[in-house]
Coordinates of N, CA and C in Angstrom, one line a residue:
Q67 N -24.4 31.2 -9.1 CA -24.3 30.2 -8.0 C -23.7 28.9 -8.6
Y68 N -24.1 28.5 -9.8 CA -23.6 27.3 -10.4 C -22.1 27.5 -10.7
K69 N -21.7 28.7 -11.2 CA -20.3 29.0 -11.5 C -19.5 28.9 -10.2
Q70 N -20.0 29.3 -9.1 CA -19.3 29.3 -7.9 C -19.1 27.8 -7.4
H71 N -20.1 27.0 -7.6 CA -20.0 25.6 -7.3 C -19.0 24.9 -8.2
I72 N -18.9 25.2 -9.4 CA -18.0 24.6 -10.4 C -16.6 25.1 -10.0
K73 N -16.4 26.3 -9.7 CA -15.1 26.9 -9.3 C -14.6 26.2 -8.0
K74 N -15.5 26.1 -7.0 CA -15.1 25.5 -5.7 C -14.7 24.0 -6.0
D75 N -15.5 23.3 -6.8 CA -15.2 21.9 -7.1 C -13.8 21.8 -7.8
L76 N -13.5 22.7 -8.7 CA -12.2 22.6 -9.4 C -11.1 22.9 -8.5
K77 N -11.3 23.8 -7.6 CA -10.2 24.2 -6.6 C -10.0 23.0 -5.7
T78 N -11.1 22.3 -5.2 CA -11.0 21.1 -4.4 C -10.2 20.0 -5.1
K79 N -10.6 19.8 -6.3 CA -9.9 18.7 -7.1 C -8.4 19.1 -7.3
A80 N -8.1 20.3 -7.6 CA -6.7 20.8 -7.8 C -5.9 20.6 -6.5
K81 N -6.5 20.9 -5.4 CA -5.8 20.8 -4.1 C -5.5 19.3 -3.8
L82 N -6.5 18.5 -4.1 CA -6.4 17.0 -3.9 C -5.3 16.5 -4.8
Q83 N -5.3 16.9 -6.0 CA -4.2 16.4 -7.0 C -2.9 16.9 -6.5
A84 N -2.7 18.1 -6.1 CA -1.4 18.6 -5.6 C -1.0 17.8 -4.4
E85 N -1.9 17.5 -3.5 CA -1.5 16.7 -2.3 C -1.1 15.3 -2.7
Q86 N -1.8 14.7 -3.6 CA -1.4 13.4 -4.1 C 0.0 13.4 -4.8
T87 N 0.3 14.4 -5.6 CA 1.6 14.6 -6.2 C 2.7 14.8 -5.2
N88 N 2.4 15.6 -4.2 CA 3.4 15.8 -3.1 C 3.7 14.5 -2.3
R89 N 2.6 13.7 -2.0 CA 2.8 12.5 -1.4 C 3.7 11.5 -2.2
K90 N 3.3 11.5 -3.5 CA 4.1 10.6 -4.4 C 5.5 11.0 -4.5
K91 N 5.8 12.3 -4.5 CA 7.2 12.7 -4.6 C 7.9 12.4 -3.3
A92 N 7.3 12.6 -2.1 CA 7.9 12.3 -0.8 C 8.2 10.8 -0.7
I93 N 7.3 9.9 -1.2 CA 7.5 8.5 -1.2 C 8.7 8.1 -2.1
E94 N 8.7 8.7 -3.2 CA 9.9 8.5 -4.2 C 11.2 8.8 -3.5
V95 N 11.3 9.9 -2.8 CA 12.5 10.3 -2.1 C 12.8 9.3 -1.0
L96 N 11.8 9.0 -0.3 CA 12.0 8.0 0.8 C 12.5 6.7 0.3
L97 N 11.9 6.2 -0.8 CA 12.3 4.9 -1.3 C 13.7 4.9 -1.9
K98 N 14.1 6.1 -2.4 CA 15.4 6.2 -3.0 C 16.5 6.1 -1.9
H99 N 16.1 6.4 -0.7 CA 17.1 6.4 0.4 C 16.8 5.2 1.4
T100 N 16.1 4.2 0.9 CA 15.7 3.1 1.7 C 16.3 1.8 1.1
K101 N 17.0 1.0 1.9 CA 17.5 -0.2 1.5 C 17.0 -1.3 2.3
I102 N 16.4 -2.3 1.7 CA 15.9 -3.5 2.4 C 16.9 -4.6 2.4
K103 N 17.4 -5.0 3.6 CA 18.4 -6.0 3.7 C 17.9 -7.4 3.3
K104 N 16.6 -7.6 3.8 CA 16.0 -8.9 3.5 C 14.5 -8.7 3.5
Y105 N 13.9 -9.1 2.4 CA 12.4 -9.0 2.3 C 11.8 -10.2 3.1
P106 N 10.8 -9.8 3.9 CA 10.0 -10.9 4.6 C 9.3 -11.8 3.6
N107 N 9.7 -13.1 3.5 CA 9.3 -14.0 2.4 C 7.8 -14.1 2.4
K108 N 7.1 -14.3 3.6 CA 5.7 -14.5 3.6 C 4.9 -13.3 3.0
E109 N 5.3 -12.1 3.4 CA 4.6 -11.0 2.9 C 4.9 -10.8 1.4
L110 N 6.1 -11.1 1.0 CA 6.5 -10.9 -0.4 C 5.6 -11.9 -1.2
K111 N 5.5 -13.1 -0.8 CA 4.7 -14.1 -1.5 C 3.2 -13.7 -1.5
E112 N 2.7 -13.2 -0.4 CA 1.3 -12.7 -0.4 C 1.0 -11.6 -1.5
I113 N 2.0 -10.7 -1.6 CA 1.8 -9.6 -2.6 C 1.9 -10.2 -4.0
E114 N 2.9 -11.1 -4.2 CA 3.0 -11.7 -5.5 C 1.7 -12.4 -5.9
N115 N 1.1 -13.2 -4.9 CA -0.1 -13.9 -5.2 C -1.3 -12.9 -5.6
I116 N -1.3 -11.8 -4.9 CA -2.4 -10.8 -5.2 C -2.1 -10.2 -6.6
L117 N -0.9 -9.9 -7.0 CA -0.6 -9.4 -8.3 C -1.0 -10.5 -9.4
I118 N -0.7 -11.7 -9.1 CA -1.0 -12.8 -10.1 C -2.6 -12.9 -10.2
V119 N -3.3 -12.9 -9.1 CA -4.7 -13.0 -9.1 C -5.3 -11.8 -9.9
N120 N -4.7 -10.6 -9.7 CA -5.2 -9.4 -10.5 C -5.0 -9.6 -12.0
D121 N -3.8 -10.1 -12.3 CA -3.5 -10.4 -13.7 C -4.5 -11.4 -14.3
N122 N -4.8 -12.5 -13.5 CA -5.7 -13.5 -14.0 C -7.1 -12.9 -14.2
S123 N -7.5 -12.0 -13.3 CA -8.8 -11.3 -13.4 C -8.8 -10.5 -14.7
N124 N -7.7 -9.8 -14.9 CA -7.6 -9.0 -16.2 C -7.7 -9.9 -17.4
A125 N -7.0 -11.0 -17.3 CA -7.1 -11.9 -18.5 C -8.5 -12.4 -18.7
L126 N -9.2 -12.8 -17.7 CA -10.6 -13.2 -17.8 C -11.5 -12.1 -18.4
Y127 N -11.3 -10.9 -17.9 CA -12.0 -9.7 -18.3 C -11.7 -9.4 -19.8
S128 N -10.5 -9.6 -20.2 CA -10.1 -9.4 -21.6 C -10.5 -10.5 -22.5
G129 N -10.9 -11.6 -22.0 CA -11.4 -12.7 -22.8 C -10.2 -13.6 -23.4
V130 N -9.1 -13.6 -22.6 CA -8.0 -14.4 -23.1 C -7.6 -15.4 -21.9
S131 N -6.8 -16.4 -22.2 CA -6.4 -17.3 -21.2 C -5.3 -16.6 -20.3
E132 N -5.1 -17.2 -19.2 CA -4.0 -16.6 -18.3 C -2.7 -16.7 -19.0
S133 N -2.4 -17.8 -19.6 CA -1.1 -17.9 -20.3 C -0.9 -16.9 -21.5
E134 N -2.0 -16.8 -22.2 CA -2.0 -15.8 -23.3 C -1.8 -14.4 -22.8
Y135 N -2.4 -14.1 -21.7 CA -2.3 -12.8 -21.1 C -0.8 -12.5 -20.6
K136 N -0.2 -13.5 -20.0 CA 1.2 -13.4 -19.6 C 2.1 -13.3 -20.8
N137 N 1.8 -14.0 -21.9 CA 2.6 -13.9 -23.1 C 2.5 -12.6 -23.9
M138 N 1.5 -11.8 -23.6 CA 1.4 -10.6 -24.3 C 2.5 -9.6 -24.0
G139 N 3.1 -9.7 -22.8 CA 4.1 -8.7 -22.4 C 5.5 -9.4 -22.1
Y140 N 5.5 -10.7 -22.0 CA 6.7 -11.3 -21.6 C 7.1 -12.5 -22.5
K141 N 8.3 -12.7 -22.8 CA 8.8 -13.8 -23.7 C 8.6 -15.1 -23.0
T142 N 8.9 -15.2 -21.7 CA 8.9 -16.5 -21.0 C 8.2 -16.3 -19.7
E143 N 7.8 -17.4 -19.1 CA 7.2 -17.5 -17.8 C 8.2 -16.9 -16.7
E144 N 9.5 -17.2 -16.9 CA 10.5 -16.7 -16.0 C 10.5 -15.1 -16.0
D145 N 10.3 -14.5 -17.2 CA 10.3 -13.1 -17.3 C 9.1 -12.5 -16.6
Y146 N 8.0 -13.2 -16.8 CA 6.7 -12.8 -16.1 C 6.9 -12.9 -14.6
N147 N 7.5 -14.0 -14.1 CA 7.7 -14.2 -12.6 C 8.6 -13.2 -12.1
A148 N 9.7 -12.8 -12.8 CA 10.6 -11.8 -12.4 C 10.0 -10.4 -12.3
H149 N 9.1 -10.2 -13.2 CA 8.3 -8.9 -13.2 C 7.4 -8.8 -12.0
I150 N 6.7 -9.9 -11.7 CA 5.8 -10.0 -10.5 C 6.6 -9.8 -9.3
K151 N 7.8 -10.5 -9.2 CA 8.6 -10.4 -8.0 C 9.1 -8.9 -7.8
A152 N 9.5 -8.3 -8.9 CA 10.0 -6.9 -8.8 C 8.9 -6.0 -8.3
L153 N 7.7 -6.1 -8.8 CA 6.5 -5.3 -8.4 C 6.2 -5.5 -6.9
A154 N 6.2 -6.8 -6.5 CA 6.0 -7.1 -5.1 C 7.0 -6.5 -4.2
Q155 N 8.3 -6.6 -4.6 CA 9.3 -6.0 -3.8 C 9.2 -4.5 -3.7
E156 N 8.8 -3.9 -4.8 CA 8.6 -2.4 -4.8 C 7.5 -2.0 -3.8
Q157 N 6.4 -2.8 -3.8 CA 5.2 -2.5 -2.9 C 5.6 -2.7 -1.5
L158 N 6.3 -3.8 -1.3 CA 6.7 -4.2 0.1 C 7.7 -3.2 0.6
K159 N 8.6 -2.8 -0.2 CA 9.6 -1.8 0.2 C 9.0 -0.5 0.7
E160 N 8.0 -0.1 0.0 CA 7.3 1.1 0.4 C 6.6 0.9 1.8
R161 N 5.9 -0.2 1.9 CA 5.2 -0.5 3.2 C 6.2 -0.6 4.3
L162 N 7.3 -1.3 4.1 CA 8.3 -1.4 5.2 C 9.0 -0.1 5.6
A163 N 9.2 0.7 4.6 CA 9.9 2.0 4.8 C 8.9 2.9 5.7
V164 N 7.7 2.9 5.3 CA 6.7 3.7 6.0 C 6.6 3.2 7.5
D165 N 6.5 1.9 7.6 CA 6.5 1.2 8.9 C 7.7 1.6 9.8
A166 N 8.9 1.6 9.1 CA 10.1 1.9 9.9 C 10.1 3.4 10.3
I167 N 9.6 4.3 9.5 CA 9.5 5.7 9.9 C 8.5 5.9 11.1
A168 N 7.4 5.2 10.9 CA 6.4 5.3 12.0 C 7.0 4.7 13.3
K169 N 7.7 3.6 13.2 CA 8.3 3.1 14.5 C 9.4 4.0 15.0
A170 N 10.2 4.5 14.1 CA 11.3 5.4 14.6 C 10.8 6.7 15.3
N171 N 9.6 7.1 14.8 CA 9.0 8.3 15.4 C 7.9 8.0 16.4
A172 N 7.9 6.7 16.8 CA 6.9 6.3 17.8 C 5.5 6.7 17.5
L173 N 5.2 6.5 16.2 CA 3.8 6.9 15.7 C 2.9 5.7 15.8
E174 N 1.8 5.8 16.5 CA 0.9 4.7 16.6 C -0.5 5.3 16.3
V175 N -1.3 4.4 15.8 CA -2.7 4.8 15.5 C -3.5 4.4 16.7
P176 N -4.2 5.4 17.3 CA -5.0 5.1 18.5 C -6.1 4.0 18.2
N177 N -6.3 3.2 19.2 CA -7.3 2.1 19.0 C -8.7 2.7 18.6
T178 N -9.0 3.8 19.2 CA -10.3 4.4 18.9 C -10.5 4.7 17.4
F179 N -9.4 5.2 16.8 CA -9.4 5.5 15.3 C -9.6 4.2 14.6
I180 N -8.8 3.1 15.0 CA -8.9 1.8 14.3 C -10.4 1.3 14.4
E181 N -10.9 1.4 15.6 CA -12.3 0.9 15.8 C -13.3 1.6 14.9
K182 N -13.2 3.0 14.8 CA -14.1 3.8 14.0 C -13.9 3.4 12.5
E183 N -12.7 3.2 12.1 CA -12.4 2.8 10.7 C -13.0 1.4 10.4
E184 N -12.8 0.5 11.3 CA -13.4 -0.8 11.1 C -14.9 -0.8 11.0
E185 N -15.5 0.0 11.9 CA -17.0 0.2 11.8 C -17.4 0.8 10.5
K186 N -16.7 1.8 10.0 CA -17.0 2.4 8.7 C -16.8 1.4 7.6
L187 N -15.7 0.7 7.6 CA -15.5 -0.3 6.6 C -16.6 -1.4 6.6
A188 N -17.0 -1.9 7.8 CA -18.0 -2.9 7.9 C -19.3 -2.4 7.3
R189 N -19.7 -1.1 7.6 CA -21.0 -0.5 7.1 C -20.9 -0.4 5.5
E190 N -19.7 0.1 5.0 CA -19.6 0.3 3.6 C -19.6 -1.0 2.8
S191 N -19.2 -2.1 3.5 CA -19.1 -3.4 2.9 C -20.4 -4.2 3.1
G192 N -21.3 -3.6 3.7 CA -22.6 -4.3 3.9 C -22.8 -5.2 5.0
F193 N -21.9 -5.2 6.0 CA -21.9 -6.0 7.2 C -22.6 -5.3 8.3
S194 N -23.3 -6.0 9.1 CA -24.1 -5.4 10.2 C -23.1 -5.1 11.4
T195 N -22.1 -5.8 11.6 CA -21.1 -5.6 12.6 C -19.7 -5.8 12.2
V196 N -18.8 -5.3 12.9 CA -17.3 -5.5 12.7 C -17.0 -7.0 12.8
E197 N -17.6 -7.6 13.8 CA -17.3 -9.0 14.1 C -17.7 -9.9 12.9
E198 N -18.8 -9.6 12.3 CA -19.3 -10.3 11.1 C -18.3 -10.1 10.0
M199 N -17.8 -8.9 9.8 CA -16.9 -8.6 8.7 C -15.6 -9.4 9.0
K200 N -15.1 -9.3 10.2 CA -13.8 -10.0 10.5 C -13.9 -11.5 10.3
A201 N -15.1 -12.0 10.7 CA -15.3 -13.5 10.6 C -15.3 -13.9 9.1
K202 N -15.9 -13.0 8.2 CA -16.1 -13.5 6.9 C -15.0 -13.1 5.9
I203 N -14.4 -11.9 6.0 CA -13.5 -11.5 4.9 C -12.2 -10.9 5.3
V204 N -12.1 -10.4 6.5 CA -10.9 -9.6 6.8 C -9.9 -10.4 7.7
P205 N -8.8 -10.9 7.2 CA -7.9 -11.6 8.0 C -7.0 -10.7 8.8
F206 N -7.4 -10.4 10.1 CA -6.6 -9.5 10.9 C -5.4 -10.3 11.5
P207 N -4.2 -9.6 11.7 CA -3.1 -10.3 12.2 C -3.2 -10.8 13.6
T208 N -2.6 -11.9 13.9 CA -2.5 -12.4 15.3 C -1.4 -11.7 16.0
Q209 N -1.4 -11.8 17.3 CA -0.4 -11.2 18.1 C 1.0 -11.7 17.7
E210 N 1.1 -13.0 17.4 CA 2.4 -13.5 16.9 C 2.8 -12.9 15.6
E211 N 1.9 -12.6 14.7 CA 2.2 -12.0 13.4 C 2.7 -10.5 13.7
L212 N 2.0 -9.9 14.6 CA 2.4 -8.5 14.9 C 3.8 -8.5 15.5
E213 N 4.2 -9.5 16.3 CA 5.5 -9.6 16.9 C 6.5 -9.8 15.8
R214 N 6.2 -10.7 14.9 CA 7.1 -11.0 13.8 C 7.4 -9.7 13.0
K215 N 6.3 -8.9 12.8 CA 6.5 -7.6 12.1 C 7.5 -6.7 12.8
E216 N 7.4 -6.7 14.1 CA 8.4 -5.9 14.9 C 9.8 -6.5 14.6
E217 N 10.0 -7.8 14.6 CA 11.3 -8.4 14.4 C 11.8 -8.0 13.0
R218 N 11.0 -8.0 12.0 CA 11.4 -7.7 10.6 C 12.0 -6.3 10.5
M219 N 11.6 -5.4 11.4 CA 12.2 -4.1 11.3 C 13.7 -4.1 11.4
G220 N 14.3 -5.1 12.0 CA 15.7 -5.2 12.0 C 16.3 -5.5 10.6
D221 N 15.5 -5.9 9.7 CA 16.0 -6.2 8.3 C 15.9 -5.0 7.4
I222 N 15.5 -3.8 8.0 CA 15.3 -2.6 7.2 C 16.4 -1.6 7.6
E223 N 17.0 -1.1 6.6 CA 18.0 0.0 6.8 C 17.6 1.2 6.0
L224 N 17.3 2.3 6.8 CA 17.0 3.5 6.1 C 18.2 4.3 5.9
L225 N 18.5 4.7 4.7 CA 19.7 5.5 4.5 C 19.2 6.9 4.3
L226 N 19.1 7.7 5.3 CA 18.5 9.0 5.3 C 19.5 10.2 5.3
Q227 N 20.7 9.9 4.9 CA 21.6 11.0 4.8 C 21.1 12.0 3.8
G228 N 21.0 13.3 4.2 CA 20.6 14.3 3.2 C 19.1 14.3 3.0
V229 N 18.3 13.5 3.7 CA 16.9 13.6 3.5 C 16.3 14.3 4.7
D230 N 15.6 15.4 4.4 CA 14.9 16.2 5.5 C 13.5 15.6 5.7
L231 N 13.4 14.8 6.8 CA 12.1 14.1 7.1 C 11.0 15.2 7.4
E232 N 11.4 16.3 8.0 CA 10.4 17.3 8.3 C 9.9 17.9 6.9
A233 N 10.8 18.1 6.0 CA 10.4 18.6 4.7 C 9.5 17.5 4.0
L234 N 9.8 16.2 4.1 CA 8.9 15.2 3.6 C 7.6 15.3 4.2
D235 N 7.5 15.5 5.5 CA 6.3 15.6 6.2 C 5.5 16.8 5.7
R236 N 6.1 17.9 5.6 CA 5.5 19.1 5.1 C 4.9 18.9 3.7
A237 N 5.7 18.2 2.9 CA 5.3 18.0 1.5 C 4.0 17.2 1.4
T238 N 3.9 16.2 2.4 CA 2.7 15.3 2.3 C 1.5 16.0 2.9
T239 N 1.7 17.0 3.7 CA 0.5 17.6 4.4 C 0.2 19.0 3.8
A240 N 1.1 19.5 2.9 CA 0.8 20.8 2.3 C -0.3 20.9 1.4

């Protein structure tokens, strides 16, 4: 019985790893055929700030100053900033590409699903209600921000010649 449990666990882990690999490959193909005409500046800056905060946390955890941490891998502050910008653009490109595909295919997440996920997140985060969580830590977008997100879709050009979207979909769900 123990061997069966171990075998089942290994199969589950192997299946999960294969799914993650397929998703990663599908995203790589998608990004290869995606061109961003103009990055939304506000979102790009938000991602850059998150990356910098993460690096500062790593510096603190490593017991070095922020500047020492930056100097470990970069000759100048400009090199570090260029690296942060490139990482932010890469992350935002993926987000924008997935958003564009969802919009092109009229994919929407039902409100009931969102509400259940918010309740789950609130419980897991130790809040008694979703409202408490929203008030304290989760900045949800305003209607105006959502409308701007729709507008930014015009700045995204998907170059999908030769890309089989159905194959991408199958790869991510196989």
